[in-house]
Coordinates of C-alpha atoms and ligand atoms in Angstrom, one line a residue:
X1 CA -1.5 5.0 -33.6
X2 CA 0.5 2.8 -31.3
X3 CA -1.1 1.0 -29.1
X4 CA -0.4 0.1 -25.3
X5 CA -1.7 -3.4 -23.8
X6 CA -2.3 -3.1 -19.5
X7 CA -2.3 -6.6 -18.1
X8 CA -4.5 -6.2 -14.7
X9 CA -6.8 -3.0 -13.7
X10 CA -5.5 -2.6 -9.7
X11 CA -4.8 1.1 -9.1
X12 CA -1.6 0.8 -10.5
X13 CA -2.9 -0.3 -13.9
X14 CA -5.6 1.8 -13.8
X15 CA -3.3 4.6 -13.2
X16 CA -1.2 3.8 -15.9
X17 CA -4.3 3.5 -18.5
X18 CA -5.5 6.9 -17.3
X19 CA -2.3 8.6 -17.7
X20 CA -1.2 6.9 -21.2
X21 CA -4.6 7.6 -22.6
X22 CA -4.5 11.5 -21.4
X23 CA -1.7 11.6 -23.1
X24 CA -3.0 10.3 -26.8
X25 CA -2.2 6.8 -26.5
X26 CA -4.5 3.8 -27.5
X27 CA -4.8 1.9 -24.8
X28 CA -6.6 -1.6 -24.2
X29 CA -6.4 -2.8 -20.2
X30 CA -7.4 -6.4 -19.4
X31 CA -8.5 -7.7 -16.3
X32 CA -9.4 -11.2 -15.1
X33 CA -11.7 -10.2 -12.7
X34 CA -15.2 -8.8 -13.4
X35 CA -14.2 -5.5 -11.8
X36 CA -11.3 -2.9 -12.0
X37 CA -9.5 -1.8 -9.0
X38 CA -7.8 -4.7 -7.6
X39 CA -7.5 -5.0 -4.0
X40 CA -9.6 -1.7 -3.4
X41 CA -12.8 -3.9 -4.1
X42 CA -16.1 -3.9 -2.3
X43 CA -18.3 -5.9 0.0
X44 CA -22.0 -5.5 0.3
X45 CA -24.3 -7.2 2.2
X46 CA -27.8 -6.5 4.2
X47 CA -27.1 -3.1 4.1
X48 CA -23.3 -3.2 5.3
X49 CA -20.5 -2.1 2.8
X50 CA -17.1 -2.6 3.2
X51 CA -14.0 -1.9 1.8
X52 CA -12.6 -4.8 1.6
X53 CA -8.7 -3.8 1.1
X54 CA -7.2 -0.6 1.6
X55 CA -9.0 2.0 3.9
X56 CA -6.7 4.1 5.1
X57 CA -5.8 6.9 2.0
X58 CA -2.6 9.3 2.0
X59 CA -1.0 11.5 -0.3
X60 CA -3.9 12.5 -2.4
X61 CA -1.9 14.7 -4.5
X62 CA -0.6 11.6 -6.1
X63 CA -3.9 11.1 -7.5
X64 CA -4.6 15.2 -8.3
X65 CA -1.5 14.7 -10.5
X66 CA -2.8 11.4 -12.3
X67 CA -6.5 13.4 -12.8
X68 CA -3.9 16.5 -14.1
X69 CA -3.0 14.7 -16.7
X70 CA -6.6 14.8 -18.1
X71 CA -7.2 18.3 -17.2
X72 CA -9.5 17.8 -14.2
X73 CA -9.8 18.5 -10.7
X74 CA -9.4 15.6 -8.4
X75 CA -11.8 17.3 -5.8
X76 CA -14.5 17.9 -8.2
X77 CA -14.5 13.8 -9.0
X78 CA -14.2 12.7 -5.4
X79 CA -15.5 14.5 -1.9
X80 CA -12.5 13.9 0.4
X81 CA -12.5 14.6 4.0
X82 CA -9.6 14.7 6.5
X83 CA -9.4 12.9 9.4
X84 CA -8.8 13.8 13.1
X85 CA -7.8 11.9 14.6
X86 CA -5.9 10.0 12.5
X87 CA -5.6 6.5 14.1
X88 CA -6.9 5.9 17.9
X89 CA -4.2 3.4 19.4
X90 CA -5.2 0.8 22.4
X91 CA -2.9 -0.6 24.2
X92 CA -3.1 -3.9 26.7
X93 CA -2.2 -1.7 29.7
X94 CA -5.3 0.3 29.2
X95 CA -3.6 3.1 27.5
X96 CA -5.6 4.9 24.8
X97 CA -3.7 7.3 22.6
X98 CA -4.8 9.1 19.5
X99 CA -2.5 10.1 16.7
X100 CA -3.9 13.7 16.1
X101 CA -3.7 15.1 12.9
X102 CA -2.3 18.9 13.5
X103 CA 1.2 17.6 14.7
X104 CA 1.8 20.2 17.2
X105 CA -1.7 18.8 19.1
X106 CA -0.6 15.1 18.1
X107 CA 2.9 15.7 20.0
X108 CA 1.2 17.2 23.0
X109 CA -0.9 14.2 23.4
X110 CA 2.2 12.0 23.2
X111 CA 3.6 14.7 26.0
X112 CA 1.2 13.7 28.4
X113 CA 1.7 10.1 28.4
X114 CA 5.4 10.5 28.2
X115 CA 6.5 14.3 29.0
X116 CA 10.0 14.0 27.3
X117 CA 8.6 12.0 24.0
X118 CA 6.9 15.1 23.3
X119 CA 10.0 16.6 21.7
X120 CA 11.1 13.2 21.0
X121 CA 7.7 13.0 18.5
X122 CA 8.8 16.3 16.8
X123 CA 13.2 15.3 16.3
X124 CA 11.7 12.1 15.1
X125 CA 9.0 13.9 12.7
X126 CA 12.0 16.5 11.3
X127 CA 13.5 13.4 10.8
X128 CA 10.9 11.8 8.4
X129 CA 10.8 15.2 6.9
X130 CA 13.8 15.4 5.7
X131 CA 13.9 11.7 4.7
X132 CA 10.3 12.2 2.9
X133 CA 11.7 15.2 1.0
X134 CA 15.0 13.3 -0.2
X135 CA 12.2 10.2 -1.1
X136 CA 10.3 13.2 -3.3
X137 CA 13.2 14.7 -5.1
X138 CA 15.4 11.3 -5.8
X139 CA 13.3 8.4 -5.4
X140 CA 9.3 9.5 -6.4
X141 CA 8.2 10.4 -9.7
X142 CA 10.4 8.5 -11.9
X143 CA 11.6 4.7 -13.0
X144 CA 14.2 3.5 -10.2
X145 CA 15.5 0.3 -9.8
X146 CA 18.9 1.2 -7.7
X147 CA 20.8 3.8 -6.1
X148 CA 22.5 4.0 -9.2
X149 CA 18.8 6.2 -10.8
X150 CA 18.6 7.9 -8.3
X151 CA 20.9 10.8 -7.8
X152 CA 24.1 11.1 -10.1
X153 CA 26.8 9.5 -7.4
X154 CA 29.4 9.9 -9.5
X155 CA 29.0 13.1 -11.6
X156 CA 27.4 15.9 -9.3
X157 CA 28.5 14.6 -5.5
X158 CA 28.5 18.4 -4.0
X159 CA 27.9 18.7 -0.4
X160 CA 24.1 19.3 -0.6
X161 CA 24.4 15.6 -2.6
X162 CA 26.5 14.1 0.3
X163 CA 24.4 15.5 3.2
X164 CA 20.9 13.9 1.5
X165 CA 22.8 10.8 1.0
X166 CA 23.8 11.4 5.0
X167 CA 20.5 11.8 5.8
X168 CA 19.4 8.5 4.0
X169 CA 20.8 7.4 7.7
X170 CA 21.4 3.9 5.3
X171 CA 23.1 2.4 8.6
X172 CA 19.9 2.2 10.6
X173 CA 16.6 0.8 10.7
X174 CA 13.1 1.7 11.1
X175 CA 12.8 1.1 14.9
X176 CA 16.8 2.0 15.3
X177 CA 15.9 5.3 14.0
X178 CA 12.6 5.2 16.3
X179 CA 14.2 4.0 19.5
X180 CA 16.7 6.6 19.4
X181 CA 14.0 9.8 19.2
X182 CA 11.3 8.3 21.6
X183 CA 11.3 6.4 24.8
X184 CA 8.0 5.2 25.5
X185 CA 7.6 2.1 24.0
X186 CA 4.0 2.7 23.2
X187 CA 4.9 5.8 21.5
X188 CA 7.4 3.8 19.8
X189 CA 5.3 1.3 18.7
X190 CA 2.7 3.2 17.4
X191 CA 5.5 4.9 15.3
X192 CA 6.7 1.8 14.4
X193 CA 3.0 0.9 12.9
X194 CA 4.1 3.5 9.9
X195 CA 5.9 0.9 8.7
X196 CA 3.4 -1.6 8.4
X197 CA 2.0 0.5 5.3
X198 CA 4.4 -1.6 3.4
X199 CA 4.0 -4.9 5.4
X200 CA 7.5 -5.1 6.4
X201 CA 9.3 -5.4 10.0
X202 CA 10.6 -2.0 11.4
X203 CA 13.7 -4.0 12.8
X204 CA 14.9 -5.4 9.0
X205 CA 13.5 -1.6 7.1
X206 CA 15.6 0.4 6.3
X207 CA 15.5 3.9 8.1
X208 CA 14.1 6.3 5.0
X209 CA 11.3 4.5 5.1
X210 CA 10.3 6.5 8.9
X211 CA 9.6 9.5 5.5
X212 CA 6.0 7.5 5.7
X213 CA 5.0 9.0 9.2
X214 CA 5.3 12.6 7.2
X215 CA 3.6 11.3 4.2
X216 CA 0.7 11.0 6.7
X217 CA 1.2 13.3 9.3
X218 CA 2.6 16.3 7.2
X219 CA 0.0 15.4 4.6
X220 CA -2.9 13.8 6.2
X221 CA -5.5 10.6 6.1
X222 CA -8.1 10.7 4.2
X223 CA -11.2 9.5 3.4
X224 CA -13.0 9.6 0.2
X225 CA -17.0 9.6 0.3
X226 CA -18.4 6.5 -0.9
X227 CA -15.1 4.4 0.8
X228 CA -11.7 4.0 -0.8
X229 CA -13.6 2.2 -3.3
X230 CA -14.5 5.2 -4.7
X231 CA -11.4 5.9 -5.9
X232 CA -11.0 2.9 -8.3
X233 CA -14.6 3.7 -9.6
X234 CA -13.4 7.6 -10.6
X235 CA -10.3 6.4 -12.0
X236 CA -12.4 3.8 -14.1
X237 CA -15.1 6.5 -15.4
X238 CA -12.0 8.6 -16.3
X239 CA -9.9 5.7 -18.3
X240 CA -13.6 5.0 -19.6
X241 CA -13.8 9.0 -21.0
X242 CA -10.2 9.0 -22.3
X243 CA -11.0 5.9 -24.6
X244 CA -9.4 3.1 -22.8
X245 CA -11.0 -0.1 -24.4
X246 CA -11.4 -2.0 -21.0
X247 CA -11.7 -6.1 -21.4
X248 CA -12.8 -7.4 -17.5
X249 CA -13.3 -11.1 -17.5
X250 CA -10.3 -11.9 -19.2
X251 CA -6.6 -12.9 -17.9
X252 CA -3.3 -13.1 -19.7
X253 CA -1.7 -15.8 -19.9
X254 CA 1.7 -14.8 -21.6
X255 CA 4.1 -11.6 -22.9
X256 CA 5.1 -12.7 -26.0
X257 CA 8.5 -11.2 -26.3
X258 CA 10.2 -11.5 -30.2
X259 CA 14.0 -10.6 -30.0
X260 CA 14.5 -9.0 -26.4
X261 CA 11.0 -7.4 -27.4
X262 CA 7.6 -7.1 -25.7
X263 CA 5.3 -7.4 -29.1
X264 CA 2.0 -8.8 -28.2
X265 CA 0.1 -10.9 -25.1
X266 CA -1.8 -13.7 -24.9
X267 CA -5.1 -14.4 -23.2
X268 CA -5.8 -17.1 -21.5
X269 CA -8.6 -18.0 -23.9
X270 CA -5.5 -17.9 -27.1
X271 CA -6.0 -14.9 -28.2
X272 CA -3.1 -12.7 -29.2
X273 CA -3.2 -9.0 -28.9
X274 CA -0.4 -7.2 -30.5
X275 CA 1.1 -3.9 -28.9
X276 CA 3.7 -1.8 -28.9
X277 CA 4.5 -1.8 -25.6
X278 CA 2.9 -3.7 -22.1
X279 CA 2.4 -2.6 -19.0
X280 CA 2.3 -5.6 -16.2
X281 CA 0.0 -4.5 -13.2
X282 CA 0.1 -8.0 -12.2
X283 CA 3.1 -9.0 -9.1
X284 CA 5.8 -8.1 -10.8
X285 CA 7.8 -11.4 -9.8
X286 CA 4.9 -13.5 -11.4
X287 CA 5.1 -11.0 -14.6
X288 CA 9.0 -12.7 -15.1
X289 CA 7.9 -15.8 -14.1
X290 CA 4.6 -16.7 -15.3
X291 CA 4.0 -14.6 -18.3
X292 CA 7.8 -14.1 -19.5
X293 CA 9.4 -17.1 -18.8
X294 CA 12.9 -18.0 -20.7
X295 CA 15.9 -15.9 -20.3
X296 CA 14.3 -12.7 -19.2
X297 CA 12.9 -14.1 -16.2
X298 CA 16.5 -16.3 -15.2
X299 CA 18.1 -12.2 -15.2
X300 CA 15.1 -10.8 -13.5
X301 CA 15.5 -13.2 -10.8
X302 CA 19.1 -13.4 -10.8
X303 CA 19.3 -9.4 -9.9
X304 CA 18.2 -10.0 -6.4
X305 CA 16.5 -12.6 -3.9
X306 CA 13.1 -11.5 -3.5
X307 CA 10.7 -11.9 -0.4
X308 CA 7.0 -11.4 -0.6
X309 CA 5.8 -8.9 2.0
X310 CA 3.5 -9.7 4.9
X311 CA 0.1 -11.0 4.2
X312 CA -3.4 -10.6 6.2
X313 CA -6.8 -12.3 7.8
X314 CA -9.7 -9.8 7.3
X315 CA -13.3 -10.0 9.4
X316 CA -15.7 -8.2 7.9
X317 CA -18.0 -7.8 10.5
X318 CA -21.8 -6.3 10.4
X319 CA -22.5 -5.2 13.8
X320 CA -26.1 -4.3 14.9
X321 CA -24.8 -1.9 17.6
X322 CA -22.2 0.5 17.2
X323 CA -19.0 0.8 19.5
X324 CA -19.3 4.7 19.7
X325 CA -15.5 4.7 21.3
X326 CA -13.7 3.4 18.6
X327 CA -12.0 6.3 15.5
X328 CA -12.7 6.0 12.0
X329 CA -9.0 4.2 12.4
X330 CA -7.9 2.1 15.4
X331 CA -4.9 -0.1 16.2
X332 CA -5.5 -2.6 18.7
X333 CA -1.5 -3.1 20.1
X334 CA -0.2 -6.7 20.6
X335 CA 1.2 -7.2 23.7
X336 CA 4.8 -7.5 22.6
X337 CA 6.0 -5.9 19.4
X338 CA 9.1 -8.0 19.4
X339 CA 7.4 -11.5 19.8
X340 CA 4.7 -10.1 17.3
X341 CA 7.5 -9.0 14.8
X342 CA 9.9 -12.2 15.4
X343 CA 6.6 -14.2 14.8
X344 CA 5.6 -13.0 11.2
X345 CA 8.9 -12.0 9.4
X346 CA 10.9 -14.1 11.0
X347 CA 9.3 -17.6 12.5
X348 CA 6.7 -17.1 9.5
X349 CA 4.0 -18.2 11.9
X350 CA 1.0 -15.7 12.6
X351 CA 1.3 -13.6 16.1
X352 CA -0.2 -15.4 19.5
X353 CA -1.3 -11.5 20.2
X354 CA -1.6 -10.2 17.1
X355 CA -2.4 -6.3 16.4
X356 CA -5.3 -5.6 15.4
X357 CA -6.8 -2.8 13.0
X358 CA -9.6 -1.8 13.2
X359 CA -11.7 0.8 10.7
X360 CA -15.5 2.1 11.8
X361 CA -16.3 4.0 8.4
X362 CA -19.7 4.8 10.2
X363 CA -17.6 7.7 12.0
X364 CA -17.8 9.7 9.4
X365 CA -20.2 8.4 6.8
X366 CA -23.2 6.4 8.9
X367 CA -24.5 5.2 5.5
X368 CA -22.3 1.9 5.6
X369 CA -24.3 0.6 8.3
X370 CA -28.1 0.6 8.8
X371 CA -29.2 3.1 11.3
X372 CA -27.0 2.8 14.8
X373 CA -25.3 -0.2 13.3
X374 CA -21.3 -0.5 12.5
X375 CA -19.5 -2.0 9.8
X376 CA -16.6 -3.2 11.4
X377 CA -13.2 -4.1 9.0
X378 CA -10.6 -6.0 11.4
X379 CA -7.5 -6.3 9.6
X380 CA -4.2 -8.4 11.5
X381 CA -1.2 -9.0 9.3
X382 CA 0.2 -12.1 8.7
X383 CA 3.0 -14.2 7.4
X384 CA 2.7 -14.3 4.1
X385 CA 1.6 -17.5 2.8
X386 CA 4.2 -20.9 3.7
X387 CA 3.8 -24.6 2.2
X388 CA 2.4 -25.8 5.6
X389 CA -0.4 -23.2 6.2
X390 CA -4.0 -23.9 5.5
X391 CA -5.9 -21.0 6.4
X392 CA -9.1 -23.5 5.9
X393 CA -7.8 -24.8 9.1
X394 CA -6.3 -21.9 10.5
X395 CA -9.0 -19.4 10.5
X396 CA -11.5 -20.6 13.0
X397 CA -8.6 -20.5 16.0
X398 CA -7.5 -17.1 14.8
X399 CA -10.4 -15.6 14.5
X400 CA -11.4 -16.6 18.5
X401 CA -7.7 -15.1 18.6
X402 CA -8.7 -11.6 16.9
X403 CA -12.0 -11.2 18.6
X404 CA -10.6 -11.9 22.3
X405 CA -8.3 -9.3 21.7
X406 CA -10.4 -6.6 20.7
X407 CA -12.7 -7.9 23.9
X408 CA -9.2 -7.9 26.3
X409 CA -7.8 -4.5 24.6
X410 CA -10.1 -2.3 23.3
X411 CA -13.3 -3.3 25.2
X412 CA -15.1 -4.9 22.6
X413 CA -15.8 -7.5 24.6
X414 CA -19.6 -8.3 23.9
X415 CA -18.8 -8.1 20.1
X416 CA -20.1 -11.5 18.9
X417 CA -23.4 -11.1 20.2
X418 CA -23.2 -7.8 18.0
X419 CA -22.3 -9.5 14.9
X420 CA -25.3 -10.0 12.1
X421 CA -23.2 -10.4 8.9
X422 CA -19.7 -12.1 8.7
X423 CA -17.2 -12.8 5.8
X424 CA -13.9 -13.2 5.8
X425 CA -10.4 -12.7 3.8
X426 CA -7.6 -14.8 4.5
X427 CA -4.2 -15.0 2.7
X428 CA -5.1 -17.5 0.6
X429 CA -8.1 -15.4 -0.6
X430 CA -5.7 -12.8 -1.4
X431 CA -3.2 -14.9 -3.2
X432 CA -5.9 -16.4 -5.5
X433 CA -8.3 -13.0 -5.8
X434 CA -5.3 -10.7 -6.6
X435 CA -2.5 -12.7 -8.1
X436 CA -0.4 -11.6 -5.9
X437 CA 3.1 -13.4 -4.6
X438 CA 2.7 -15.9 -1.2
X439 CA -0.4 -14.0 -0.8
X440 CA 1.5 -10.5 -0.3
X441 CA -0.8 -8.0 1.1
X442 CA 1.9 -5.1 0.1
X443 CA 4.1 -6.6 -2.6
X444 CA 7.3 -7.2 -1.5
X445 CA 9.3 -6.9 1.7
X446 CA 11.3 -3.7 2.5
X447 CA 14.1 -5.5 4.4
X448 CA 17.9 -4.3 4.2
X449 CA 19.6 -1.6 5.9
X450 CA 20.7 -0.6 2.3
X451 CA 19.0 -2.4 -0.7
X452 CA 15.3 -2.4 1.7
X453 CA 13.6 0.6 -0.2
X454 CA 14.7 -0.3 -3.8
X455 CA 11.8 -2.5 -5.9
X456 CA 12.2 -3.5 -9.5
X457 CA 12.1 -0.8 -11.4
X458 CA 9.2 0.5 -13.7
X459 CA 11.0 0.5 -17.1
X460 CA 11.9 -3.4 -17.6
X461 CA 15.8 -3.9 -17.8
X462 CA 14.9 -7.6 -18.9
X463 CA 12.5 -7.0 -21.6
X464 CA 12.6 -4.1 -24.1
X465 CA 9.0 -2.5 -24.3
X466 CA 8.0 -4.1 -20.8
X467 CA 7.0 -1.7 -18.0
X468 CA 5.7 -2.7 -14.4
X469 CA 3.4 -0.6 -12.4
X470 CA 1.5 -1.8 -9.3
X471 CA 2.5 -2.4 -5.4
X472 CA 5.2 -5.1 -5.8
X473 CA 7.0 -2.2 -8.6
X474 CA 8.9 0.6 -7.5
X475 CA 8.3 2.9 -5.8
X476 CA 6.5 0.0 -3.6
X477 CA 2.6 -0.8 -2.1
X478 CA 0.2 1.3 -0.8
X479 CA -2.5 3.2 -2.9
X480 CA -0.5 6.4 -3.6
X481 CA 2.5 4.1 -4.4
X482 CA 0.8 2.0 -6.3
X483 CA -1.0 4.8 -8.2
X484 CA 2.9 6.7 -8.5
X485 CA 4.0 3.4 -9.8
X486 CA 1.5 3.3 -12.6
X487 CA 1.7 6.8 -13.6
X488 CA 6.2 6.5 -13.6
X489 CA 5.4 3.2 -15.9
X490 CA 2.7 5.2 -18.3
X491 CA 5.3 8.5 -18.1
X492 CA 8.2 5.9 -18.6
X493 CA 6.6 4.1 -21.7
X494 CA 5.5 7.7 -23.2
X495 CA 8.8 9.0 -23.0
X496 CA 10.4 5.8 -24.6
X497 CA 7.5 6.3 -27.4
X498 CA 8.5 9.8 -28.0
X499 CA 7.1 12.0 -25.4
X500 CA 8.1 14.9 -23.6
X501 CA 9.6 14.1 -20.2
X502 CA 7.2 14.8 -17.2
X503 CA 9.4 17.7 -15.6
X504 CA 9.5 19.5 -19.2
X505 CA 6.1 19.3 -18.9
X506 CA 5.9 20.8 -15.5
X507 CA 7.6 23.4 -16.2
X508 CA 5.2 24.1 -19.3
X509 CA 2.2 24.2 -17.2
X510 CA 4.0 26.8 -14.7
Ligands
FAD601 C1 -6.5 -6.2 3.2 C2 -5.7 -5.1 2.7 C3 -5.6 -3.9 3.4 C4 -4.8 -2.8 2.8 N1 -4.8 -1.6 3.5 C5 -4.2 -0.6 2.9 C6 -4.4 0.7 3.4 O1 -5.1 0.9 4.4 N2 -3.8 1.8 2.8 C7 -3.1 1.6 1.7 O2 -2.5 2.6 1.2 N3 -2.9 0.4 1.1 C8 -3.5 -0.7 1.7 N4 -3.4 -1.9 1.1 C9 -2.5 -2.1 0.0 C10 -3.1 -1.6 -1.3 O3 -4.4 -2.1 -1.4 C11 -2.2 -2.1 -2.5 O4 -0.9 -1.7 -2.3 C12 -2.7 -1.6 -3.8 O5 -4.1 -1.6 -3.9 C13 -2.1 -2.4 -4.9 O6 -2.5 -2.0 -6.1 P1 -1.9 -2.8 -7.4 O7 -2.3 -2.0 -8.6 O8 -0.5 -3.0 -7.2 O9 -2.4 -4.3 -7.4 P2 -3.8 -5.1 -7.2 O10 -4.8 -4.4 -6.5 O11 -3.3 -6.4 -6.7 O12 -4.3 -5.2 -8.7 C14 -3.7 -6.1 -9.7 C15 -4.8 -6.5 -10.6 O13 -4.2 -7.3 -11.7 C16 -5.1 -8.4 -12.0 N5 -4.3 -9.4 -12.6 C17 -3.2 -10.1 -12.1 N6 -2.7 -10.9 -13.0 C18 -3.4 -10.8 -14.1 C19 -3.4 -11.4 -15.4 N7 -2.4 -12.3 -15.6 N8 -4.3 -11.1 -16.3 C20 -5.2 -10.2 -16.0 N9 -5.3 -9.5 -14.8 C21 -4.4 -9.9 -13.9 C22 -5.6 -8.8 -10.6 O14 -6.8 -9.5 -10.7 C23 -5.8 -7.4 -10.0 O15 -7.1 -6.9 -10.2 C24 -4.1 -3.0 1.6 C25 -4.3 -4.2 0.9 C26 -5.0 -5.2 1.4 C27 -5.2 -6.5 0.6

């Protein structure tokens, strides 16, 4: 049997290993931490637990199709429940807003802060309807590195092909496409924070990525008992059934690639592992450069100029008393989204009024907390990581920064004499805990009006053999992205070994 080496258990590896192994492959996934799923790790403390990197889940049925594969029922391995409302927004004037999650109810809540942006919310949610349902049929699902895989420009350009590549709107931006449905600018910038999914500025994204807001509002926010964490833990139980042979503890230190070929890797302890074929979970720029090397990785980075996406501080705070006003999900508004933008994507300096997000888990399960207590995840993006910064340095002013914030904005203002546990994430963390690029939060950045959406693709065009899956692959960060991305690279690599395609199987199983 052939056998398939995973370098790095994130979601997006662990995805992939799930997937390849449901589908009769030998698989062996290595991971240099001593625990699988990445970023969606865990923090616990004096009776506290935190997630300590993604909290906020969409899309779920990218992970009922991953659990298909193996014949099981998402919902019977995890207990999801559906939030309302979505996100609670606070705003410096005052202004508190919640992003329902029925849309009609959520766009007559807009209506009565801003009576016209009422139908303003609904044009600008057809929009990312139709722009999430041209992402689905072109762009999800399968290995795309260009506009050249994803619909057949040149052979079938019919009118319905025209008017999807019209609605790709590929002339505007993010907060072009916003400004022109909404007029409240604190509607508008609470639509804008869709974008910050993939850590990016809504002035530089391109407009398909406004599909997001659907992706959550058509489809929900969820949250999985036990925290988001419990999602790496089923996903592991389920690679663990299926056979995978999972090595923690153990990095890689190098593809070896023989003639164009990916044909064994190297750990960082000497060993070589042959395989057939790889699959790099790890940044997919650091794949090219620090495990390639040679040749490959001069094309790789030749094909475009790529920018890390935005990166993070996160306060994990254990509060003794809860804040009973705050949502399961909260954004605390900066003052000025223009300064806040110019300030991270542009000047590459973090925001002097930063937004802040906040999640209180103890909404709907009081467990992570002891009784009456809160833990409290603050989360304000950054710049990701420059030569000059020294978060060592930097954190102790931007923390007084965060928490006079949530005291000025969202009437938190007693919170330090609250707090009984406190840790801390800051980029550098991220960049050294994760491997990830500059300290990239979510991969790399979606700027450009065209080119914006488009990551490197799953199926290596470098290396034969070579597939990436995770958040800096297409189709881009974000658990269910990351998750798609390791199931196109396991459905990529399968096909390339001999499988059926995906959409034969499909239509088997109808
Ligand atoms: C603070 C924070 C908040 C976030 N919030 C959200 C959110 O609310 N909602 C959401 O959808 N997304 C969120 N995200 C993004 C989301 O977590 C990521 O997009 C996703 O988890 C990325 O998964 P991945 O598989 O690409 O990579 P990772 O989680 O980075 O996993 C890659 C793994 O590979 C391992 N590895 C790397 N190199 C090697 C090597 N050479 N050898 C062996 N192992 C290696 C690493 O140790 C790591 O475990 C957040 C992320 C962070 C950090």
């Amino acid at each position: 049997m052939s056998r398939t080496a995973i370098i790095g258990g994130g979601l997006g590896g662990l995805a992939a290993a799930c997937t390849l192994a449901a589908r009769g492959h030998k698989v062996v996934l290595f991971e240099k931490n001593d625990w699988l799923g990445g970023k969606a790790a865990v923090l616990e403390e004096d009776g506290y637990r935190f997630d300590m990197g993604p909290t906020i889940l969409t899309m779920p049925r990218v992970l009922e199709r991953i659990f298909s594969e193996a014949g099981r029922d998402l919902h019977r391995e995890l207990d999801l429940r559906r939030l309302d409302p979505q996100w609670r927004c606070f705003y410096d004037d005052g202004t508190v807003l919640d992003l329902r999650d029925d849309p009609k109810t959520a766009a007559e809540e807009i209506g009565k802060l801003s009576p016209p942006d009422r139908e303003g919310f609904e044009r600008f949610m057809q929009v990312a309807s139709r722009l999430s349902d041209v992402s689905d049929r072109f762009f999800f699902w399968k290995s795309v590195e260009d506009l050249r895989d994803t619909m057949d420009l040149k052979g079938s350009m019919n009118l319905s092909t025209l008017s999807d590549v019209l609605a790709l709107r590929m002339h505007r931006t993010v907060a072009g496409q916003i400004k022109r449905d909404v007029k409240d600018r604190r509607v508008a910038q609470m639509l804008e924070h869709f974008i910050q999914y993939v850590g990016s500025s809504p002035l530089a994204s391109p407009a398909v990525l406004c599909g997001i807001a659907q992706m959550q509002q058509g489809e929900g926010v969820w949250y999985p008992m036990g925290g988001t964490r419990a999602v790496p833990l089923a996903l592991q139980r389920l690679a663990e059934e299926l056979g995978v042979e999972i090595r923690t503890g153990t990095g890689i230190s190098r593809i070896e690639v023989e003639n164009g070929r990916a044909r064994a890797v190297i750990t960082e302890d000497g060993e070589r592992v042959a395989a057939d074929r790889v699959v790099s979970n790890m940044d997919s720029v650091r794949t090219y450069r620090e495990l390639v090397g040679g040749p490959a990785k001069e094309a790789f980075e030749k094909t475009r100029k790529r920018e890390a996406a935005c990166s993070g501080v996160v306060l994990y705070l254990g509060l003794d008393r809860a804040y009973e006003h705050l949502a399961h999900h909260n954004f605390v508004f900066s003052r000025d989204p223009e300064e806040e933008f110019a300030a991270i994507y542009d000047r590459g300096e973090p925001a002097p009024d930063p937004t802040a997000y906040i999640a209180a888990p103890a909404r709907t399960e009081p467990g992570v907390a002891p009784e009456g207590g809160e833990a409290l995840y603050v989360l304000v993006h950054t710049p990701y990581l420059r030569d000059h910064h020294d978060w060592s340095k930097m954190l102790p002013e931007y923390r007084r920064t965060i928490l006079d914030k949530l005291g000025r904005a969202a009437g938190m203002g007693d919170i330090e004499a609250r707090i009984k546990v406190e840790r801390t994430l800051t980029p550098q963390d991220i960049h050294e805990r994760y491997r990830v690029l500059n300290g990239a939060i979510y991969g790399l950045a979606s700027h450009g009006k065209v080119l914006g959406a488009f990551k490197p693709g799953n199926r290596s065009r470098q290396v034969e053999g070579l597939y990436l899956a995770g958040g800096s692959a297409h189709p881009g960060p974000g658990m269910p992205m990351a998750l798609m991305s390791g199931w196109i690279a396991a459905d990529t690599a399968d096909q390339d070994a001999g499988g059926v395609p995906a959409r034969s199987r499909d239509v088997a199983a109808e």
